[in-house]
mmCIF file of C-alpha atoms in Angstrom:
data_model
loop_
_atom_site.group_PDB
_atom_site.id
_atom_site.type_symbol
_atom_site.label_atom_id
_atom_site.label_comp_id
_atom_site.label_asym_id
_atom_site.label_seq_id
_atom_site.Cartn_x
_atom_site.Cartn_y
_atom_site.Cartn_z
ATOM 1 C CA UNK F 1 79.283 92.897 111.442
ATOM 2 C CA UNK F 2 83.040 93.374 111.106
ATOM 3 C CA UNK F 3 84.897 95.797 108.854
ATOM 4 C CA UNK F 4 86.800 94.333 105.917
ATOM 5 C CA UNK F 5 89.704 95.136 103.624
ATOM 6 C CA UNK F 6 89.011 95.089 99.900
ATOM 7 C CA UNK F 7 91.273 95.221 96.856
ATOM 8 C CA UNK F 8 90.075 96.702 93.562
ATOM 9 C CA UNK F 9 92.254 95.841 90.553
ATOM 10 C CA UNK F 10 91.320 97.567 87.290
ATOM 11 C CA UNK F 11 93.396 99.535 84.788
ATOM 12 C CA UNK F 12 90.582 102.099 84.469
ATOM 13 C CA UNK F 13 90.777 104.677 87.244
ATOM 14 C CA UNK F 14 87.081 105.489 86.746
ATOM 15 C CA UNK F 15 86.110 101.936 87.725
ATOM 16 C CA UNK F 16 88.237 102.030 90.870
ATOM 17 C CA UNK F 17 86.808 105.447 91.759
ATOM 18 C CA UNK F 18 83.271 104.166 91.158
ATOM 19 C CA UNK F 19 83.667 101.303 93.632
ATOM 20 C CA UNK F 20 85.200 103.634 96.229
ATOM 21 C CA UNK F 21 82.274 106.018 95.747
ATOM 22 C CA UNK F 22 79.797 103.187 96.327
ATOM 23 C CA UNK F 23 81.617 102.226 99.510
ATOM 24 C CA UNK F 24 81.461 105.796 100.819
ATOM 25 C CA UNK F 25 77.901 106.561 99.682
ATOM 26 C CA UNK F 26 76.437 103.328 101.053
ATOM 27 C CA UNK F 27 78.551 103.557 104.217
ATOM 28 C CA UNK F 28 79.740 100.009 103.728
ATOM 29 C CA UNK F 29 81.867 98.356 106.459
ATOM 30 C CA UNK F 30 85.197 98.777 104.660
ATOM 31 C CA UNK F 31 88.276 99.553 106.742
ATOM 32 C CA UNK F 32 90.625 99.880 103.748
ATOM 33 C CA UNK F 33 90.234 99.947 99.970
ATOM 34 C CA UNK F 34 93.447 99.004 98.185
ATOM 35 C CA UNK F 35 93.897 99.791 94.479
ATOM 36 C CA UNK F 36 95.908 98.231 91.668
ATOM 37 C CA UNK F 37 96.024 99.175 87.994
ATOM 38 C CA UNK F 38 97.538 95.920 86.727
ATOM 39 C CA UNK F 39 97.499 92.234 87.582
ATOM 40 C CA UNK F 40 101.027 91.972 89.000
ATOM 41 C CA UNK F 41 100.371 94.846 91.404
ATOM 42 C CA UNK F 42 97.146 93.101 92.454
ATOM 43 C CA UNK F 43 99.086 89.899 93.214
ATOM 44 C CA UNK F 44 101.634 91.842 95.265
ATOM 45 C CA UNK F 45 99.014 93.713 97.276
ATOM 46 C CA UNK F 46 96.985 90.547 97.858
ATOM 47 C CA UNK F 47 100.057 88.775 99.218
ATOM 48 C CA UNK F 48 101.151 91.721 101.368
ATOM 49 C CA UNK F 49 97.787 92.812 102.794
ATOM 50 C CA UNK F 50 95.635 89.643 102.483
ATOM 51 C CA UNK F 51 92.354 91.500 101.790
ATOM 52 C CA UNK F 52 89.004 89.925 102.670
ATOM 53 C CA UNK F 53 87.524 90.586 99.220
ATOM 54 C CA UNK F 54 89.281 91.103 95.863
ATOM 55 C CA UNK F 55 87.706 92.581 92.714
ATOM 56 C CA UNK F 56 89.748 91.662 89.607
ATOM 57 C CA UNK F 57 89.080 93.029 86.134
ATOM 58 C CA UNK F 58 89.522 90.398 83.413
ATOM 59 C CA UNK F 59 91.562 92.592 81.062
ATOM 60 C CA UNK F 60 94.563 94.349 82.588
ATOM 61 C CA UNK F 61 98.037 95.073 81.198
ATOM 62 C CA UNK F 62 100.980 92.833 82.032
ATOM 63 C CA UNK F 63 98.974 90.156 83.807
ATOM 64 C CA UNK F 64 95.261 89.711 83.190
ATOM 65 C CA UNK F 65 92.639 88.973 85.826
ATOM 66 C CA UNK F 66 92.599 85.214 85.264
ATOM 67 C CA UNK F 67 96.366 84.904 85.665
ATOM 68 C CA UNK F 68 96.321 87.212 88.687
ATOM 69 C CA UNK F 69 93.558 85.094 90.252
ATOM 70 C CA UNK F 70 95.579 81.932 89.600
ATOM 71 C CA UNK F 71 98.655 83.394 91.296
ATOM 72 C CA UNK F 72 96.686 84.720 94.273
ATOM 73 C CA UNK F 73 94.868 81.408 94.762
ATOM 74 C CA UNK F 74 98.128 79.482 94.505
ATOM 75 C CA UNK F 75 99.427 81.522 97.442
ATOM 76 C CA UNK F 76 96.137 81.589 99.370
ATOM 77 C CA UNK F 77 93.620 78.992 98.148
ATOM 78 C CA UNK F 78 90.814 80.435 100.273
ATOM 79 C CA UNK F 79 91.125 83.984 98.850
ATOM 80 C CA UNK F 80 87.720 85.566 98.160
ATOM 81 C CA UNK F 81 88.007 86.750 94.542
ATOM 82 C CA UNK F 82 85.321 88.303 92.327
ATOM 83 C CA UNK F 83 86.079 88.619 88.615
ATOM 84 C CA UNK F 84 84.694 91.705 86.833
ATOM 85 C CA UNK F 85 84.015 91.059 83.163
ATOM 86 C CA UNK F 86 82.115 92.314 80.136
ATOM 87 C CA UNK F 87 79.227 90.290 78.725
ATOM 88 C CA UNK F 88 81.238 89.219 75.675
ATOM 89 C CA UNK F 89 83.901 87.726 77.957
ATOM 90 C CA UNK F 90 81.530 85.373 79.752
ATOM 91 C CA UNK F 91 83.622 82.324 78.823
ATOM 92 C CA UNK F 92 86.467 83.875 80.811
ATOM 93 C CA UNK F 93 84.179 84.183 83.825
ATOM 94 C CA UNK F 94 83.248 80.522 83.600
ATOM 95 C CA UNK F 95 86.931 79.587 83.377
ATOM 96 C CA UNK F 96 87.597 81.704 86.467
ATOM 97 C CA UNK F 97 84.866 79.939 88.434
ATOM 98 C CA UNK F 98 86.353 76.563 87.531
ATOM 99 C CA UNK F 99 89.742 77.834 88.721
ATOM 100 C CA UNK F 100 88.399 78.662 92.180
ATOM 101 C CA UNK F 101 87.151 82.255 91.921
ATOM 102 C CA UNK F 102 84.193 82.854 94.235
ATOM 103 C CA UNK F 103 81.953 84.915 91.920
ATOM 104 C CA UNK F 104 81.856 87.275 88.941
ATOM 105 C CA UNK F 105 80.201 90.579 88.047
ATOM 106 C CA UNK F 106 79.173 91.713 84.584
ATOM 107 C CA UNK F 107 79.935 95.267 83.472
ATOM 108 C CA UNK F 108 78.458 97.774 83.924
ATOM 109 C CA UNK F 109 78.560 96.824 87.596
ATOM 110 C CA UNK F 110 75.610 97.990 89.677
ATOM 111 C CA UNK F 111 76.140 99.581 93.107
ATOM 112 C CA UNK F 112 73.728 97.083 94.690
ATOM 113 C CA UNK F 113 75.898 94.170 93.546
ATOM 114 C CA UNK F 114 79.018 95.678 95.083
ATOM 115 C CA UNK F 115 77.195 96.464 98.310
ATOM 116 C CA UNK F 116 75.795 92.929 98.554
ATOM 117 C CA UNK F 117 79.187 91.274 98.120
ATOM 118 C CA UNK F 118 80.866 93.514 100.685
ATOM 119 C CA UNK F 119 78.028 93.097 103.176
ATOM 120 C CA UNK F 120 78.121 89.322 102.760
ATOM 121 C CA UNK F 121 81.867 89.278 103.382
ATOM 122 C CA UNK F 122 81.552 91.499 106.449
ATOM 123 C CA UNK F 123 78.745 89.368 107.896
ATOM 124 C CA UNK F 124 80.753 86.081 107.798
ATOM 125 C CA UNK F 125 81.982 84.741 111.298
ATOM 126 C CA UNK F 126 85.131 86.599 112.291
ATOM 127 C CA UNK F 127 88.043 84.339 111.184
ATOM 128 C CA UNK F 128 91.286 83.608 112.974
ATOM 129 C CA UNK F 129 93.106 85.046 109.983
ATOM 130 C CA UNK F 130 92.974 86.124 106.353
ATOM 131 C CA UNK F 131 89.280 85.540 105.695
ATOM 132 C CA UNK F 132 89.423 81.830 106.557
ATOM 133 C CA UNK F 133 87.214 79.696 108.798
ATOM 134 C CA UNK F 134 89.114 78.865 112.035
ATOM 135 C CA UNK F 135 89.719 75.221 111.088
ATOM 136 C CA UNK F 136 91.177 76.124 107.687
ATOM 137 C CA UNK F 137 93.421 78.747 109.299
ATOM 138 C CA UNK F 138 94.704 76.224 111.860
ATOM 139 C CA UNK F 139 95.370 73.616 109.194
ATOM 140 C CA UNK F 140 97.238 76.164 107.060
ATOM 141 C CA UNK F 141 99.303 77.296 110.029
ATOM 142 C CA UNK F 142 100.358 73.718 110.802
ATOM 143 C CA UNK F 143 101.162 72.905 107.184
ATOM 144 C CA UNK F 144 103.251 76.058 106.688
ATOM 145 C CA UNK F 145 105.230 75.238 109.830
ATOM 146 C CA UNK F 146 106.004 71.758 108.487
ATOM 147 C CA UNK F 147 106.278 72.230 104.714
ATOM 148 C CA UNK F 148 109.686 70.623 104.513
ATOM 149 C CA UNK F 149 108.545 67.422 106.228
ATOM 150 C CA UNK F 150 106.357 64.526 105.087
ATOM 151 C CA UNK F 151 102.743 65.347 105.935
ATOM 152 C CA UNK F 152 99.968 62.782 106.195
ATOM 153 C CA UNK F 153 96.265 63.365 106.747
ATOM 154 C CA UNK F 154 96.692 61.681 110.120
ATOM 155 C CA UNK F 155 99.442 64.108 111.158
ATOM 156 C CA UNK F 156 97.348 67.130 110.250
ATOM 157 C CA UNK F 157 94.194 65.735 111.854
ATOM 158 C CA UNK F 158 96.050 65.083 115.103
ATOM 159 C CA UNK F 159 97.365 68.652 115.102
ATOM 160 C CA UNK F 160 93.815 70.054 115.016
ATOM 161 C CA UNK F 161 92.349 67.368 117.336
ATOM 162 C CA UNK F 162 90.074 65.697 114.789
ATOM 163 C CA UNK F 163 89.865 62.234 113.283
ATOM 164 C CA UNK F 164 91.244 61.970 109.730
ATOM 165 C CA UNK F 165 87.798 61.206 108.291
ATOM 166 C CA UNK F 166 86.172 64.128 110.115
ATOM 167 C CA UNK F 167 88.912 66.509 109.014
ATOM 168 C CA UNK F 168 88.691 65.295 105.421
ATOM 169 C CA UNK F 169 84.924 65.883 105.188
ATOM 170 C CA UNK F 170 84.875 69.177 107.071
ATOM 171 C CA UNK F 171 87.891 70.684 105.344
ATOM 172 C CA UNK F 172 86.535 69.877 101.869
ATOM 173 C CA UNK F 173 83.260 71.588 102.788
ATOM 174 C CA UNK F 174 84.957 74.712 104.164
ATOM 175 C CA UNK F 175 87.842 75.144 101.731
ATOM 176 C CA UNK F 176 86.362 73.643 98.587
ATOM 177 C CA UNK F 177 89.301 71.273 98.077
ATOM 178 C CA UNK F 178 90.848 68.244 99.749
ATOM 179 C CA UNK F 179 93.519 68.515 102.431
ATOM 180 C CA UNK F 180 95.985 66.806 100.067
ATOM 181 C CA UNK F 181 95.345 69.347 97.299
ATOM 182 C CA UNK F 182 95.640 72.189 99.814
ATOM 183 C CA UNK F 183 99.016 70.883 101.024
ATOM 184 C CA UNK F 184 100.315 70.679 97.473
ATOM 185 C CA UNK F 185 99.074 74.187 96.656
ATOM 186 C CA UNK F 186 100.943 75.584 99.658
ATOM 187 C CA UNK F 187 104.103 73.649 98.758
ATOM 188 C CA UNK F 188 104.031 74.940 95.182
ATOM 189 C CA UNK F 189 103.295 78.516 96.280
ATOM 190 C CA UNK F 190 106.290 78.474 98.611
ATOM 191 C CA UNK F 191 108.408 76.971 95.840
ATOM 192 C CA UNK F 192 107.375 79.803 93.498
ATOM 193 C CA UNK F 193 108.477 82.369 96.096
ATOM 194 C CA UNK F 194 111.853 80.632 96.512
ATOM 195 C CA UNK F 195 112.365 80.440 92.756
ATOM 196 C CA UNK F 196 111.709 84.178 92.447
ATOM 197 C CA UNK F 197 113.695 85.319 95.469
ATOM 198 C CA UNK F 198 116.679 82.957 95.781
ATOM 199 C CA UNK F 199 119.370 81.254 93.703
ATOM 200 C CA UNK F 200 118.720 77.839 95.259
ATOM 201 C CA UNK F 201 118.692 74.989 92.766
ATOM 202 C CA UNK F 202 115.420 73.379 91.739
ATOM 203 C CA UNK F 203 116.424 70.224 93.629
ATOM 204 C CA UNK F 204 117.126 72.217 96.813
ATOM 205 C CA UNK F 205 113.811 74.044 96.560
ATOM 206 C CA UNK F 206 111.931 70.792 95.963
ATOM 207 C CA UNK F 207 113.391 69.397 99.176
ATOM 208 C CA UNK F 208 112.673 72.534 101.169
ATOM 209 C CA UNK F 209 108.976 72.427 100.332
ATOM 210 C CA UNK F 210 108.558 68.710 100.970
ATOM 211 C CA UNK F 211 109.075 66.983 97.620
ATOM 212 C CA UNK F 212 111.480 64.027 97.811
ATOM 213 C CA UNK F 213 111.745 63.738 94.044
ATOM 214 C CA UNK F 214 112.796 66.784 92.007
ATOM 215 C CA UNK F 215 111.370 65.344 88.784
ATOM 216 C CA UNK F 216 107.951 64.863 90.384
ATOM 217 C CA UNK F 217 108.147 68.382 91.809
ATOM 218 C CA UNK F 218 108.868 69.747 88.327
ATOM 219 C CA UNK F 219 105.864 67.892 86.903
ATOM 220 C CA UNK F 220 103.530 69.175 89.635
ATOM 221 C CA UNK F 221 104.841 72.729 89.307
ATOM 222 C CA UNK F 222 104.390 72.750 85.540
ATOM 223 C CA UNK F 223 100.858 71.340 85.843
ATOM 224 C CA UNK F 224 99.965 74.132 88.274
ATOM 225 C CA UNK F 225 101.799 77.102 86.736
ATOM 226 C CA UNK F 226 102.037 76.142 83.093
ATOM 227 C CA UNK F 227 105.837 76.580 83.213
ATOM 228 C CA UNK F 228 108.694 74.455 84.481
ATOM 229 C CA UNK F 229 110.456 75.783 87.606
ATOM 230 C CA UNK F 230 113.398 76.936 85.457
ATOM 231 C CA UNK F 231 111.111 78.694 82.977
ATOM 232 C CA UNK F 232 109.157 80.329 85.810
ATOM 233 C CA UNK F 233 112.354 81.649 87.369
ATOM 234 C CA UNK F 234 113.646 83.104 84.088
ATOM 235 C CA UNK F 235 110.442 85.036 83.388
ATOM 236 C CA UNK F 236 110.342 86.736 86.808
ATOM 237 C CA UNK F 237 110.951 90.529 86.577
ATOM 238 C CA UNK F 238 114.537 91.494 87.288
ATOM 239 C CA UNK F 239 115.849 87.925 87.452
ATOM 240 C CA UNK F 240 119.550 87.480 86.679
#
């Protein structure tokens, strides 16, 4: 059993302290326990540290758990996220599951539930990186290295020494989405980073992440993020 990194995002310090106490008392295999008191901080820490397991409270200031989960999954589709919610917010939990969250916990959370999730995460086969099965990690590595180029299923399959049909079936089973959807998620995540961090035009960014048509890129981005690229850029903190 390996040790894992976890991230606990909750605006109530008592909840974060409770989970840390469970980890210590049960001697769970946790190498690091990161903490965030709002959704944006959770997104930042998830991107920077790539924890193996993320606990997200539904209601947090600035950016709630559902939005934080959406942003984390856009950057890393295989992220292992558990939503923590009250009974009266069960519809939010169901929405989170449809969005790609792995599981949910109802408050008040029981120590046994926390221990079970951490133990399950620690018992998974040691990945090549970031909590992913080796094949998914290899596919992601190849895609990221070639984001600005046209990518076909055949290209990706050849890079990981599989037939296109075998890769398609196996990847869907491991990652929970098709290779094509995974490629687009990575393209849009990189585009979001460029929109936030650079002054490149939308057309330039579209080309850099592999979209030949800026209008189609804008449509895909808006479908994923709920905002056009220009709107997304304007609402980023500190943007000028």
